[in-house]
Short mmCIF file of C-alpha atoms and ligand atoms in Angstrom, two decimals:
data_model
loop_
_atom_site.label_atom_id
_atom_site.label_comp_id
_atom_site.label_asym_id
_atom_site.label_seq_id
_atom_site.Cartn_x
_atom_site.Cartn_y
_atom_site.Cartn_z
CA MET A 15 0.00 0.00 0.00
CA ILE A 16 1.21 3.45 -0.78
CA PRO A 17 2.23 5.91 1.93
CA GLN A 18 -0.97 7.85 1.87
CA GLY A 19 0.15 11.35 2.53
CA SER A 20 3.30 11.43 0.48
CA LYS A 21 1.71 9.80 -2.54
CA ASN A 22 -1.09 12.23 -2.42
CA SER A 23 1.16 15.22 -2.23
CA ARG A 24 3.43 13.83 -4.90
CA ARG A 25 0.78 12.84 -7.37
CA LYS A 26 -1.74 15.56 -6.96
CA PRO A 27 -1.71 17.18 -10.35
CA ASP A 28 -0.39 20.62 -10.33
CA SER A 29 0.06 22.69 -13.43
CA THR A 30 3.49 23.77 -12.25
CA ASP A 31 4.58 20.13 -12.09
CA LYS A 32 6.69 20.07 -15.24
CA LEU A 33 7.00 16.41 -16.04
CA THR A 34 8.28 15.23 -19.36
CA ASP A 35 9.08 11.52 -19.35
CA GLY A 36 6.66 9.31 -17.49
CA LEU A 37 4.01 12.01 -17.61
CA PHE A 38 1.32 9.69 -16.30
CA SER A 39 3.64 7.59 -14.19
CA GLY A 40 1.82 6.14 -11.18
CA VAL A 41 -1.63 7.22 -12.42
CA LEU A 42 -4.19 4.42 -12.39
CA ALA A 43 -7.11 4.93 -14.72
CA ILE A 44 -10.24 3.21 -15.89
CA PHE A 45 -11.33 4.33 -19.36
CA ILE A 46 -15.09 4.20 -19.86
CA GLU A 47 -15.72 3.30 -23.49
CA THR A 48 -19.25 4.70 -23.81
CA GLY A 49 -19.66 7.81 -25.91
CA VAL A 50 -16.31 7.84 -27.67
CA SER A 51 -15.04 6.29 -30.88
CA ARG A 52 -12.94 3.19 -30.41
CA LYS A 53 -10.12 4.63 -32.47
CA ARG A 54 -9.81 7.79 -30.40
CA LEU A 55 -9.98 5.78 -27.24
CA GLN A 56 -7.16 3.55 -28.41
CA VAL A 57 -4.96 6.53 -29.26
CA TRP A 58 -5.45 8.03 -25.80
CA GLN A 59 -4.90 4.69 -24.13
CA ARG A 60 -1.69 4.06 -26.01
CA ARG A 61 -0.27 7.48 -25.18
CA PHE A 62 -1.37 7.15 -21.58
CA GLU A 63 0.41 3.80 -21.20
CA ASP A 64 3.49 4.87 -23.14
CA LEU A 65 3.90 7.71 -20.69
CA GLY A 66 3.75 5.49 -17.64
CA GLY A 67 0.03 5.31 -16.82
CA THR A 68 -1.68 2.05 -15.92
CA ILE A 69 -5.06 1.20 -17.38
CA LEU A 70 -7.43 -1.06 -15.52
CA THR A 71 -10.68 -2.47 -16.84
CA ALA A 72 -13.94 -1.34 -15.35
CA ALA A 73 -14.24 -4.80 -13.81
CA ALA A 74 -11.14 -4.27 -11.71
CA ASN A 75 -11.65 -5.48 -8.18
CA LEU A 76 -9.50 -3.18 -6.13
CA LEU A 77 -11.03 -3.78 -2.72
CA GLY A 78 -9.87 -0.48 -1.33
CA ARG A 79 -6.22 -1.27 -1.96
CA VAL A 80 -5.47 1.78 -4.06
CA ASP A 81 -5.57 5.24 -2.71
CA GLN A 82 -6.15 7.02 -5.94
CA ILE A 83 -7.64 6.25 -9.26
CA ILE A 84 -9.26 8.23 -12.01
CA ILE A 85 -12.24 7.24 -14.04
CA LEU A 86 -12.00 8.77 -17.49
CA ALA A 87 -15.18 9.20 -19.47
CA ALA A 88 -16.59 11.24 -22.32
CA HIS A 89 -19.43 12.70 -20.24
CA GLU A 90 -21.39 12.23 -17.04
CA ALA A 91 -24.02 9.95 -18.54
CA ALA A 92 -21.31 7.50 -19.57
CA LEU A 93 -20.20 7.12 -15.98
CA SER A 94 -23.30 5.46 -14.64
CA LYS A 95 -23.03 2.72 -17.26
CA GLY A 96 -19.41 1.93 -16.90
CA ILE A 97 -18.46 1.44 -13.26
CA ASN A 98 -19.04 -1.13 -10.64
CA PHE A 99 -18.43 0.80 -7.42
CA ASP A 100 -18.49 -2.29 -5.25
CA ARG A 101 -15.62 -3.82 -7.13
CA LEU A 102 -13.69 -0.61 -7.05
CA GLY A 103 -13.94 -0.46 -3.29
CA SER A 104 -13.81 2.82 -1.51
CA CYS A 105 -10.92 4.82 -2.80
CA PRO A 106 -10.03 8.02 -0.95
CA ASN A 107 -9.03 9.80 -4.09
CA LEU A 108 -11.48 8.78 -6.76
CA ASN A 109 -11.82 11.37 -9.48
CA PHE A 110 -14.17 11.34 -12.42
CA VAL A 111 -12.46 13.13 -15.24
CA GLN A 112 -13.19 13.96 -18.87
CA PHE A 113 -11.04 12.36 -21.56
CA ARG A 114 -10.12 15.89 -22.53
CA TRP A 115 -7.82 15.93 -19.50
CA VAL A 116 -5.57 13.31 -21.15
CA GLU A 117 -5.58 15.27 -24.37
CA GLU A 118 -4.72 18.55 -22.64
CA CYS A 119 -1.96 16.93 -20.57
CA LEU A 120 -0.45 15.56 -23.76
CA LYS A 121 -0.64 18.92 -25.45
CA ASP A 122 0.80 20.73 -22.48
CA GLY A 123 3.43 18.11 -21.63
CA THR A 124 2.51 18.46 -17.95
CA LEU A 125 0.24 16.69 -15.54
CA LEU A 126 -2.61 19.20 -15.32
CA SER A 127 -4.98 19.61 -12.45
CA TYR A 128 -8.14 17.50 -12.75
CA GLU A 129 -10.20 20.40 -11.48
CA PRO A 130 -11.36 21.96 -14.78
CA PHE A 131 -12.10 18.53 -16.21
CA LEU A 132 -14.04 16.97 -13.35
CA LEU A 133 -17.30 15.20 -14.09
CA SER A 134 -19.79 15.11 -11.30
CA ALA A 135 -20.57 11.54 -10.36
CA SER A 136 -21.96 11.05 -6.94
CA GLN A 137 -19.45 8.89 -5.20
CA ASP A 138 -20.91 10.22 -1.95
CA GLU A 139 -24.24 8.58 -2.61
CA HIS A 140 -22.48 5.37 -3.17
CA ILE A 141 -20.44 5.59 0.01
CA LEU A 142 -23.52 6.39 2.05
CA SER A 143 -25.30 3.42 0.66
CA THR A 144 -22.63 0.92 1.67
CA ASP A 145 -21.11 -0.22 4.95
CA ASP A 146 -20.50 1.66 8.19
CA SER A 147 -16.76 1.90 7.87
CA ARG A 148 -17.26 3.97 4.74
CA LEU A 149 -19.73 6.11 6.59
CA ASP A 150 -16.99 6.76 9.14
CA ALA A 151 -14.64 7.87 6.45
CA GLN A 152 -17.27 10.09 5.02
CA SER A 153 -18.12 11.78 8.29
CA GLY A 154 -14.47 12.21 9.23
CA PRO A 155 -12.08 14.83 7.92
CA GLN A 156 -12.68 15.66 4.31
CA SER A 157 -10.62 15.02 1.21
CA ASP A 158 -7.00 16.02 1.79
CA GLN A 159 -7.00 15.15 5.45
CA LEU A 160 -8.09 11.66 4.61
CA TYR A 161 -4.70 10.96 3.13
CA VAL A 162 -2.56 12.09 5.97
CA THR A 163 -4.18 9.84 8.52
CA PRO A 164 -3.86 6.13 7.81
CA ALA A 165 -7.04 5.39 5.94
CA LEU A 166 -8.18 2.52 8.12
CA ALA A 167 -11.76 3.63 8.00
CA ILE A 168 -11.91 3.23 4.28
CA VAL A 169 -10.37 -0.22 4.04
CA PRO A 170 -13.23 -2.66 3.53
CA ASP A 171 -13.95 -5.10 6.34
CA GLY A 172 -12.20 -8.41 6.18
CA ASP A 173 -9.24 -7.19 4.12
CA LEU A 174 -6.80 -7.49 6.97
CA ARG A 175 -3.75 -7.61 4.78
CA ALA A 176 -4.64 -4.27 3.28
CA CYS A 177 -5.25 -2.86 6.77
CA SER A 178 -1.88 -3.87 8.14
CA GLU A 179 -0.13 -2.50 5.08
CA VAL A 180 -1.77 0.84 5.57
CA VAL A 181 -0.80 0.94 9.24
CA ASN A 182 2.79 -0.05 8.57
CA GLU A 183 3.38 2.55 5.93
CA LYS A 184 4.84 5.87 6.90
CA ARG A 185 5.14 9.06 5.02
CA TYR A 186 8.69 10.07 4.33
CA ASP A 187 8.48 13.09 6.61
CA GLU A 188 7.09 10.86 9.36
CA VAL A 189 10.21 8.69 9.31
CA SER A 190 11.71 9.18 12.73
CA GLU A 191 14.73 11.38 13.11
CA GLU A 192 16.90 8.65 14.61
CA CYS A 193 16.49 6.35 11.61
CA THR A 194 19.54 6.08 9.38
CA ILE A 195 20.08 8.29 6.36
CA ASP A 196 19.92 5.03 4.43
CA THR A 197 16.30 4.46 5.43
CA LYS A 198 15.35 8.04 4.65
CA PHE A 199 17.05 7.87 1.30
CA LYS A 200 15.28 4.67 0.39
CA ALA A 201 12.02 6.08 1.66
CA ILE A 202 12.21 8.83 -0.95
CA CYS A 203 13.38 6.72 -3.84
CA GLU A 204 11.14 3.75 -3.16
CA ASP A 205 8.20 6.02 -2.78
CA ASP A 206 8.71 6.80 -6.43
CA MET A 207 9.13 3.23 -7.50
CA PRO A 208 6.91 1.00 -5.40
CA ASP A 209 7.94 -2.62 -5.03
CA TYR A 210 4.58 -4.16 -4.29
CA ASN A 211 4.85 -6.83 -6.95
CA LYS A 212 8.58 -7.52 -7.17
CA HIS A 213 7.99 -11.16 -6.19
CA ILE A 214 6.05 -11.53 -9.46
CA SER A 215 8.03 -9.22 -11.71
CA ARG A 216 11.46 -10.60 -10.70
CA PRO A 217 10.96 -14.12 -12.14
CA LEU A 218 9.38 -12.58 -15.24
CA LEU A 219 12.43 -10.35 -15.66
CA GLU A 220 14.74 -13.32 -15.16
CA LEU A 221 12.86 -15.08 -17.91
CA SER A 222 13.11 -11.96 -20.06
CA GLU A 223 16.87 -11.92 -19.50
CA ILE A 224 17.29 -15.58 -20.41
CA TYR A 225 15.25 -14.97 -23.57
CA SER A 226 17.39 -12.02 -24.61
CA ASP A 227 20.78 -13.01 -23.23
CA VAL A 228 20.79 -16.72 -23.80
CA LEU A 229 18.04 -17.64 -26.25
CA ALA A 230 18.38 -14.46 -28.33
CA ASP A 231 14.59 -14.22 -28.57
CA GLU A 232 14.17 -10.45 -28.31
CA TRP A 233 10.44 -10.51 -28.95
CA ARG A 234 9.62 -12.85 -26.06
CA SER A 235 12.13 -11.05 -23.89
CA LEU A 236 10.41 -7.74 -24.56
CA THR A 237 6.97 -9.18 -23.82
CA TYR A 238 8.09 -10.40 -20.40
CA ARG A 239 9.95 -7.18 -19.66
CA LYS A 240 6.92 -5.06 -20.54
CA VAL A 241 4.64 -7.04 -18.25
CA ALA A 242 7.23 -6.95 -15.45
CA ASN A 243 7.46 -3.17 -15.86
CA LYS A 244 3.69 -2.82 -15.75
CA LEU A 245 3.56 -4.81 -12.52
CA ASP A 246 6.41 -2.75 -11.05
CA ARG A 247 4.45 0.42 -11.70
CA LEU A 248 1.30 -0.74 -9.93
CA PRO A 249 0.78 1.19 -6.72
CA TYR A 250 -0.80 -1.80 -4.97
CA GLN A 251 -0.07 -5.47 -4.45
CA ILE A 252 -1.58 -8.08 -6.74
CA LEU A 253 -3.22 -10.71 -4.58
CA SER A 254 -4.77 -12.95 -7.21
CA ALA A 255 -4.20 -13.64 -10.90
CA ASP A 256 -7.76 -12.53 -11.58
CA GLU A 257 -6.72 -8.99 -10.80
CA VAL A 258 -4.04 -9.12 -13.50
CA LYS A 259 -6.67 -9.87 -16.13
CA ASN A 260 -7.92 -6.36 -15.54
CA ILE A 261 -4.66 -4.76 -16.56
CA GLN A 262 -4.55 -3.87 -20.20
CA GLY A 263 -1.99 -5.69 -22.31
CA ILE A 264 -1.62 -8.82 -20.20
CA GLY A 265 -2.73 -11.85 -22.18
CA LYS A 266 -3.90 -15.25 -21.10
CA SER A 267 -0.58 -17.08 -21.15
CA MET A 268 0.96 -14.31 -19.05
CA VAL A 269 -1.95 -14.44 -16.59
CA ASP A 270 -1.31 -18.19 -16.27
CA LYS A 271 2.35 -17.58 -15.48
CA ILE A 272 1.47 -14.98 -12.88
CA LYS A 273 -1.05 -17.36 -11.37
CA GLU A 274 1.67 -20.01 -11.16
CA ILE A 275 4.04 -17.63 -9.38
CA LEU A 276 1.33 -16.59 -6.94
CA CYS A 277 0.32 -20.19 -6.23
CA THR A 278 3.68 -21.96 -6.19
CA GLY A 279 6.15 -19.15 -5.57
CA GLN A 280 8.07 -20.04 -8.73
CA LEU A 281 7.85 -20.46 -12.46
CA GLN A 282 8.44 -23.97 -13.78
CA LYS A 283 9.52 -22.67 -17.17
CA LEU A 284 12.21 -20.51 -15.59
CA PHE A 285 13.26 -23.42 -13.37
CA ASN A 286 13.55 -25.72 -16.39
CA LEU A 287 15.49 -23.18 -18.42
CA LYS A 288 17.93 -22.61 -15.60
CA ALA A 289 18.34 -26.39 -15.30
CA SER A 290 18.96 -26.90 -19.02
CA SER A 291 22.50 -27.81 -20.01
CA GLN A 292 22.38 -25.49 -23.03
CA VAL A 293 21.45 -22.53 -20.85
CA GLN A 294 24.11 -23.41 -18.31
CA ILE A 295 26.81 -23.79 -20.95
CA MET A 296 25.83 -20.53 -22.59
CA GLN A 297 25.80 -18.80 -19.24
CA GLN A 298 29.33 -20.09 -18.66
CA PHE A 299 30.43 -18.73 -22.04
CA ALA A 300 28.78 -15.40 -21.27
CA SER A 301 30.62 -15.29 -17.93
CA VAL A 302 33.86 -14.75 -19.86
CA TRP A 303 34.89 -11.10 -19.93
CA GLY A 304 34.27 -9.96 -23.52
CA ILE A 305 31.70 -12.59 -24.52
CA GLY A 306 28.14 -11.27 -24.84
CA PRO A 307 24.97 -13.35 -24.98
CA LYS A 308 24.65 -13.38 -28.75
CA HIS A 309 28.22 -14.53 -29.10
CA ALA A 310 27.62 -17.18 -26.42
CA LEU A 311 24.72 -18.53 -28.49
CA LYS A 312 26.83 -18.54 -31.67
CA LEU A 313 29.58 -20.42 -29.88
CA TYR A 314 27.04 -22.97 -28.63
CA GLN A 315 25.53 -23.30 -32.10
CA ALA A 316 29.02 -23.84 -33.49
CA GLY A 317 29.15 -26.99 -31.35
CA HIS A 318 31.28 -25.71 -28.47
CA ARG A 319 30.43 -27.10 -25.07
CA SER A 320 33.31 -26.02 -22.85
CA LEU A 321 35.71 -23.13 -22.30
CA GLN A 322 38.43 -25.36 -23.70
CA ASP A 323 36.40 -25.69 -26.92
CA ILE A 324 35.89 -21.97 -27.36
CA SER A 325 39.54 -21.15 -26.76
CA GLU A 326 40.21 -22.43 -30.29
CA ASP A 327 37.38 -20.51 -31.89
CA GLN A 328 38.47 -17.94 -34.45
CA THR A 329 35.56 -15.60 -33.73
CA LEU A 330 36.80 -14.61 -30.26
CA SER A 331 37.49 -10.90 -29.87
CA PRO A 332 40.77 -9.71 -28.31
CA MET A 333 38.84 -8.95 -25.11
CA ALA A 334 37.32 -12.43 -25.02
CA ARG A 335 40.81 -13.92 -25.50
CA VAL A 336 42.11 -11.98 -22.52
CA GLY A 337 38.91 -12.85 -20.62
CA LEU A 338 39.43 -16.51 -21.33
CA LYS A 339 43.13 -16.46 -20.51
CA TYR A 340 42.47 -14.99 -17.07
CA HIS A 341 39.01 -16.49 -16.61
CA TYR A 342 39.85 -18.36 -13.43
CA ASP A 343 41.49 -15.36 -11.74
CA ILE A 344 38.89 -12.86 -12.94
CA ALA A 345 36.08 -14.95 -11.50
CA LEU A 346 37.62 -14.73 -8.02
CA ARG A 347 36.53 -12.01 -5.63
CA ILE A 348 39.32 -9.62 -4.58
CA PRO A 349 39.86 -8.99 -0.86
CA GLN A 350 39.36 -5.36 0.16
CA SER A 351 42.97 -5.13 1.39
CA GLU A 352 44.34 -6.06 -2.03
CA VAL A 353 42.11 -3.48 -3.78
CA SER A 354 43.38 -0.92 -1.29
CA GLU A 355 47.00 -1.81 -2.08
CA ALA A 356 46.34 -1.61 -5.82
CA GLY A 357 44.85 1.86 -5.27
CA SER A 358 47.93 2.96 -3.28
CA PHE A 359 50.24 1.56 -5.93
CA VAL A 360 48.59 3.64 -8.64
CA ARG A 361 48.36 6.69 -6.35
CA HIS A 362 52.15 6.71 -5.82
CA VAL A 363 52.87 6.51 -9.51
CA LEU A 364 50.30 9.23 -10.20
CA GLU A 365 51.72 11.58 -7.54
CA ASP A 366 55.11 11.49 -9.27
CA LEU A 367 53.64 11.85 -12.70
CA CYS A 368 51.07 14.55 -12.08
CA PRO A 369 51.26 16.30 -8.72
CA GLY A 370 47.89 17.40 -7.36
CA ALA A 371 45.85 14.82 -9.28
CA SER A 372 43.05 13.14 -7.29
CA ILE A 373 42.44 9.42 -7.31
CA ILE A 374 39.60 7.53 -5.63
CA VAL A 375 39.01 3.80 -5.57
CA GLY A 376 35.33 3.50 -6.46
CA GLY A 377 32.86 0.65 -6.97
CA SER A 378 32.15 -1.92 -4.30
CA TYR A 379 35.43 -1.05 -2.54
CA ARG A 380 34.25 2.47 -1.84
CA ARG A 381 30.95 1.12 -0.54
CA GLY A 382 32.99 -0.78 2.04
CA ASN A 383 32.40 -4.30 0.71
CA ALA A 384 34.71 -6.99 2.07
CA THR A 385 35.45 -8.32 -1.41
CA CYS A 386 35.25 -6.80 -4.87
CA GLY A 387 34.74 -8.11 -8.38
CA ASP A 388 37.26 -5.73 -9.90
CA ILE A 389 39.26 -2.57 -9.20
CA ASP A 390 37.60 0.72 -10.22
CA LEU A 391 39.85 3.79 -10.18
CA LEU A 392 38.65 7.33 -10.83
CA ILE A 393 41.06 10.15 -11.50
CA THR A 394 40.81 13.86 -12.13
CA HIS A 395 42.90 16.99 -11.68
CA PRO A 396 41.49 20.01 -9.82
CA ASP A 397 43.25 22.50 -12.10
CA GLY A 398 40.84 21.54 -14.91
CA HIS A 399 43.44 20.82 -17.60
CA SER A 400 46.22 18.56 -16.31
CA HIS A 401 43.98 15.50 -16.73
CA LYS A 402 44.32 15.86 -20.51
CA GLY A 403 46.74 13.32 -21.93
CA LEU A 404 47.35 11.95 -18.45
CA LEU A 405 45.91 8.47 -18.92
CA GLY A 406 48.37 7.48 -21.66
CA ARG A 407 51.35 8.56 -19.58
CA LEU A 408 49.99 6.82 -16.49
CA VAL A 409 49.34 3.58 -18.35
CA THR A 410 52.89 3.59 -19.74
CA LYS A 411 54.34 4.05 -16.24
CA LEU A 412 52.11 1.32 -14.79
CA GLU A 413 53.07 -1.06 -17.60
CA GLU A 414 56.73 -0.36 -16.99
CA ALA A 415 56.16 -1.18 -13.32
CA GLN A 416 54.57 -4.45 -14.50
CA PHE A 417 51.40 -3.60 -12.64
CA LEU A 418 49.27 -3.32 -15.78
CA ILE A 419 49.59 -6.63 -17.59
CA THR A 420 47.42 -6.41 -20.67
CA CYS A 421 44.66 -4.43 -22.26
CA PRO A 422 42.73 -6.20 -25.02
CA ASN A 423 42.41 -3.28 -27.37
CA PRO A 424 45.50 -1.19 -28.08
CA PHE A 425 45.20 1.69 -25.66
CA THR A 426 44.68 5.07 -27.28
CA GLU A 427 43.72 8.23 -25.52
CA ASN A 428 41.48 10.82 -27.07
CA ILE A 429 41.96 14.15 -25.38
CA THR A 430 38.77 15.55 -26.83
CA HIS A 431 36.75 12.84 -25.10
CA LYS A 432 35.05 13.75 -21.86
CA VAL A 433 36.22 10.54 -20.27
CA ASN A 434 39.16 8.32 -21.04
CA THR A 435 39.13 4.73 -19.93
CA TYR A 436 41.64 1.94 -19.60
CA MET A 437 40.09 -1.49 -19.17
CA GLY A 438 42.49 -4.31 -18.61
CA ILE A 439 44.25 -6.74 -16.33
CA CYS A 440 46.63 -5.90 -13.49
CA LYS A 441 48.66 -7.72 -10.85
CA LEU A 442 50.47 -6.53 -7.79
CA PRO A 443 53.99 -8.00 -7.58
CA GLN A 444 53.46 -9.54 -4.15
CA TYR A 445 50.12 -11.19 -5.08
CA THR A 446 49.28 -14.33 -7.00
CA HIS A 447 46.17 -13.49 -8.95
CA HIS A 448 45.52 -11.31 -11.95
CA ARG A 449 42.69 -8.82 -11.50
CA ARG A 450 40.35 -6.83 -13.71
CA ILE A 451 41.01 -3.10 -13.48
CA ASP A 452 39.23 -0.04 -14.90
CA ILE A 453 40.96 3.33 -14.76
CA LYS A 454 38.89 6.35 -15.73
CA ILE A 455 40.00 9.94 -16.04
CA TYR A 456 37.35 12.67 -16.01
CA PRO A 457 37.59 16.45 -16.28
CA LYS A 458 36.97 18.04 -12.89
CA GLN A 459 33.49 19.33 -13.75
CA ALA A 460 32.26 15.78 -14.38
CA TYR A 461 34.12 14.19 -11.46
CA ALA A 462 31.31 14.44 -8.86
CA PHE A 463 28.85 12.77 -11.25
CA ALA A 464 31.40 10.11 -12.18
CA LEU A 465 31.99 9.41 -8.49
CA VAL A 466 28.30 8.95 -7.86
CA TYR A 467 27.99 6.67 -10.86
CA PHE A 468 31.08 4.54 -10.22
CA THR A 469 30.41 4.20 -6.53
CA GLY A 470 27.03 2.71 -7.38
CA ASN A 471 25.65 0.38 -6.76
CA ASP A 472 23.86 -0.23 -10.02
CA VAL A 473 20.44 -0.54 -8.35
CA LEU A 474 20.86 2.81 -6.63
CA ASN A 475 22.05 4.30 -9.92
CA ARG A 476 18.90 3.10 -11.65
CA ARG A 477 16.77 4.57 -8.89
CA ILE A 478 18.36 7.98 -8.96
CA ARG A 479 18.39 8.09 -12.73
CA TYR A 480 14.67 7.36 -12.64
CA LEU A 481 14.12 10.02 -10.00
CA ALA A 482 16.13 12.52 -12.05
CA LYS A 483 14.09 11.67 -15.14
CA LYS A 484 10.86 12.30 -13.29
CA LYS A 485 12.17 15.68 -12.27
CA GLY A 486 12.95 16.54 -15.88
CA TYR A 487 16.68 15.76 -15.88
CA LYS A 488 18.99 13.26 -17.45
CA LEU A 489 21.61 11.97 -15.03
CA SER A 490 24.76 10.24 -16.25
CA ASP A 491 28.35 9.70 -15.17
CA GLN A 492 29.14 13.00 -16.92
CA GLY A 493 26.54 15.35 -15.52
CA LEU A 494 22.97 16.32 -14.70
CA PHE A 495 21.29 17.68 -17.80
CA LEU A 496 17.96 19.41 -18.09
CA ARG A 497 15.71 17.62 -20.58
CA VAL A 498 14.38 19.79 -23.32
CA GLY A 499 11.50 19.47 -25.76
CA ASP A 500 9.54 16.33 -26.43
CA ASN A 501 10.65 13.61 -24.02
CA LYS A 502 10.24 10.93 -26.70
CA THR A 503 13.32 12.19 -28.46
CA GLY A 504 15.23 11.99 -25.18
CA MET A 505 16.89 15.32 -25.91
CA ALA A 506 18.76 16.79 -23.03
CA SER A 507 20.68 19.98 -22.65
CA GLU A 508 24.36 19.62 -23.49
CA VAL A 509 25.52 21.64 -20.53
CA SER A 510 25.39 20.02 -17.13
CA ILE A 511 24.11 21.68 -14.02
CA PRO A 512 27.37 22.32 -12.17
CA CYS A 513 28.15 20.18 -9.12
CA GLU A 514 31.56 20.07 -7.51
CA THR A 515 30.81 17.42 -4.92
CA GLU A 516 28.69 14.31 -4.58
CA GLU A 517 26.74 16.09 -1.84
CA GLU A 518 25.70 18.70 -4.40
CA VAL A 519 24.59 16.04 -6.86
CA PHE A 520 22.30 14.43 -4.30
CA GLN A 521 21.13 17.84 -3.15
CA LYS A 522 20.17 18.85 -6.71
CA LEU A 523 18.15 15.66 -6.95
CA GLY A 524 16.39 16.51 -3.70
CA LEU A 525 17.96 13.59 -1.86
CA PRO A 526 19.76 13.43 1.47
CA TYR A 527 23.43 12.55 1.07
CA PRO A 528 24.09 8.84 1.55
CA GLU A 529 27.58 7.86 2.72
CA PRO A 530 29.20 5.40 0.30
CA HIS A 531 28.63 2.49 2.73
CA GLU A 532 24.91 3.37 2.63
CA ARG A 533 24.75 2.77 -1.10
CA ASN A 534 24.63 -1.04 -1.08
CA TRP A 535 21.09 -1.54 -2.34
N1 DCP B 612 25.41 -1.87 -15.49
C1 DCP B 612 26.07 -1.08 -14.64
C2 DCP B 612 27.42 -1.32 -14.37
C3 DCP B 612 28.08 -0.49 -13.49
N2 DCP B 612 27.43 0.54 -12.90
C4 DCP B 612 28.09 1.42 -11.94
C5 DCP B 612 27.68 1.04 -10.54
C6 DCP B 612 28.78 0.19 -10.08
O1 DCP B 612 28.89 0.22 -8.68
C7 DCP B 612 29.98 0.81 -10.76
C8 DCP B 612 31.13 -0.13 -10.93
O2 DCP B 612 30.73 -1.26 -11.69
P1 DCP B 612 31.18 -2.72 -11.27
O3 DCP B 612 30.64 -3.65 -12.30
O4 DCP B 612 32.64 -2.74 -11.02
O5 DCP B 612 30.34 -2.99 -9.94
P2 DCP B 612 30.75 -2.87 -8.41
O6 DCP B 612 32.08 -2.27 -8.23
O7 DCP B 612 29.63 -2.19 -7.73
O8 DCP B 612 30.73 -4.36 -7.91
P3 DCP B 612 31.88 -5.47 -8.11
O9 DCP B 612 32.36 -5.79 -6.75
O10 DCP B 612 31.19 -6.63 -8.75
O11 DCP B 612 32.94 -4.90 -8.99
O12 DCP B 612 29.49 1.25 -12.01
C9 DCP B 612 26.09 0.74 -13.19
O13 DCP B 612 25.50 1.67 -12.65
N3 DCP B 612 25.44 -0.06 -14.06
MN1 MN B 613 33.78 -2.90 -9.29
#
C-alpha cells in the first residue's frame, strides 16, 4: 500500500509540475468506453500507457487497496453505465475526469490539475449506501485530510492484509529522526518506485533476461519485460491472478504464469530453463569477460560445449581472449585489502607523474564491501586541464612497473573525449592473482557525477536516474542535464548543471546525502 500522505502530495496534479518523461507515471485509470469512438480511445490509451500510466478495466476489483484512481469518461451519462463501485472499493481519491484531461496533458506536456475537467458523479451517494466503515470515512475529515491519517476507515472489512499494510506505511516526513540516512534515502526513492509486486516481476524479468541473453529471442524477452514493468508500476499489491486480467496488455498465457508464481512461488519454465544444459553452458560462455549473450549462443551453435572448446574458436574478440586467458582469476573475488594496495600503488605513480591529481578507488570497494569483483579507479585533476593526456602517460608508467599486464584493445587516448578509460588486467607483484582493473579519467566538472555513478551500486544508480528523469533531468556519469522538448526524443541539454561534490549532486536531486557504505542496495 502506498504511503498515503506522500503519494497524495506527490501525485496531486499541479500545473506547475513540469514532467516530461513518465508524464502519467503512477496514475491508475479506468477508461469508460461509452460515448467515444474506439479509435480515439485507443490513441489516448496508447499514449497514456506509453507515458507510464496504468489502465485497468472497469471490472477491476481493487477492494480499497489503491488510494487514488481516475475514471475517465466522455461525459457524465457515460459514468453510470461503466463502473461497478463495489468492485472498485472505496478509494479516498477517486476522481471522475473527462477524456479531454488526457488530451490537454499531452498537449501541455505536464500533468494538469483534474479540477477543470471533473465530471460530477456522486461517489458520496455510493459511500452512504454501503457499509459503516465507509460512513466513518465520510463523516471524518474531508478530502486532503483523509490521506494524511492512515485510511483505516476506508479499508473494507475483512481485508486485513490491506489494513496492516496501511498501518505499517509511513510518510517520508514521518520517518523518525533517529532512523539512518539510508532508510530516509530509500524512503524517498522507493516512494517513487513502489515494489509491491517484485515477487512476481522478478521471475518474469529473469525469464526476459534468459530470452534475450541466452536464447536471443528479443520478442519474447520484450513481452516479459513489458509485463514486469507494468507490474512494477502498480501502486498496490496483486493478490490474485484474476486482478491481472484487468490490466490492459496482459494476455492469457501471461496471466497463467502470474497465477503459477502466486500459487507456487516459482515459475516452472524458468526453473527448467535454468536447469537446461544449453542454458548453463551458454551462461558459462557469457561469464567470460568480452563474450556477450549473442556470441555465447553462436559459440554454442558452433558446437562448443566447454571453455576449452571456445579457446580455439576464431571468432573470439581480443577482449574475449584476454577474458578466457584470465578467466579463473577474474572470477575470483578480490579482498578489500588487495584493492586498497592496488589503489595505493597507482596513487604513488600518479603523484610522481602529475602532482595534485586526485584518485579515488570507487565501486564496491568504496561502498565498504569486504570483497570486490574488480578494481575501479577514478582520476581527475582540480586545475581543470592537467587531466588531458594523463591516462596514456599513467598507463605507460604502470606497464613499466609491470602492474598493468594487458589491455585487449590497443590503448589510445582521445583528449577531446570527456572521459578516457583503460580497461584491462593488473597484478600486484606480491600477489598471485591477476585482477580486472578499470581506470577512468574525467575532467573536474564531471568528477562528482562520475563518483556517484562509479560508486554505485547499479540498483541505486537506476533509482536515482529514474528520479532525475521524473524531475525533468537526465543523469549520467558525466553530468545532470535538463531535458528539453519532447521527451520521446530523449533530448537533453548539453551543458550540465554544475556540481563540484557528490553532496551537491544528491542535493540537486532533492535527496539526502548517503555515505558510500549506505549505497549497497
Ligand atoms: N550496469 C552497470 C554497471 C556499473 N554501474 C556502476 C555502478 C557500479 O557500482 C559501478 C562499478 O561497476 P562494477 O561492475 O565494477 O560494480 P561494483 O564495483 O559495484 O561491484 P563489483 O564488486 O562486482 O565490482 O558502475 C552501473 O551503474 N550499471
Ligand atoms: Mn567494481
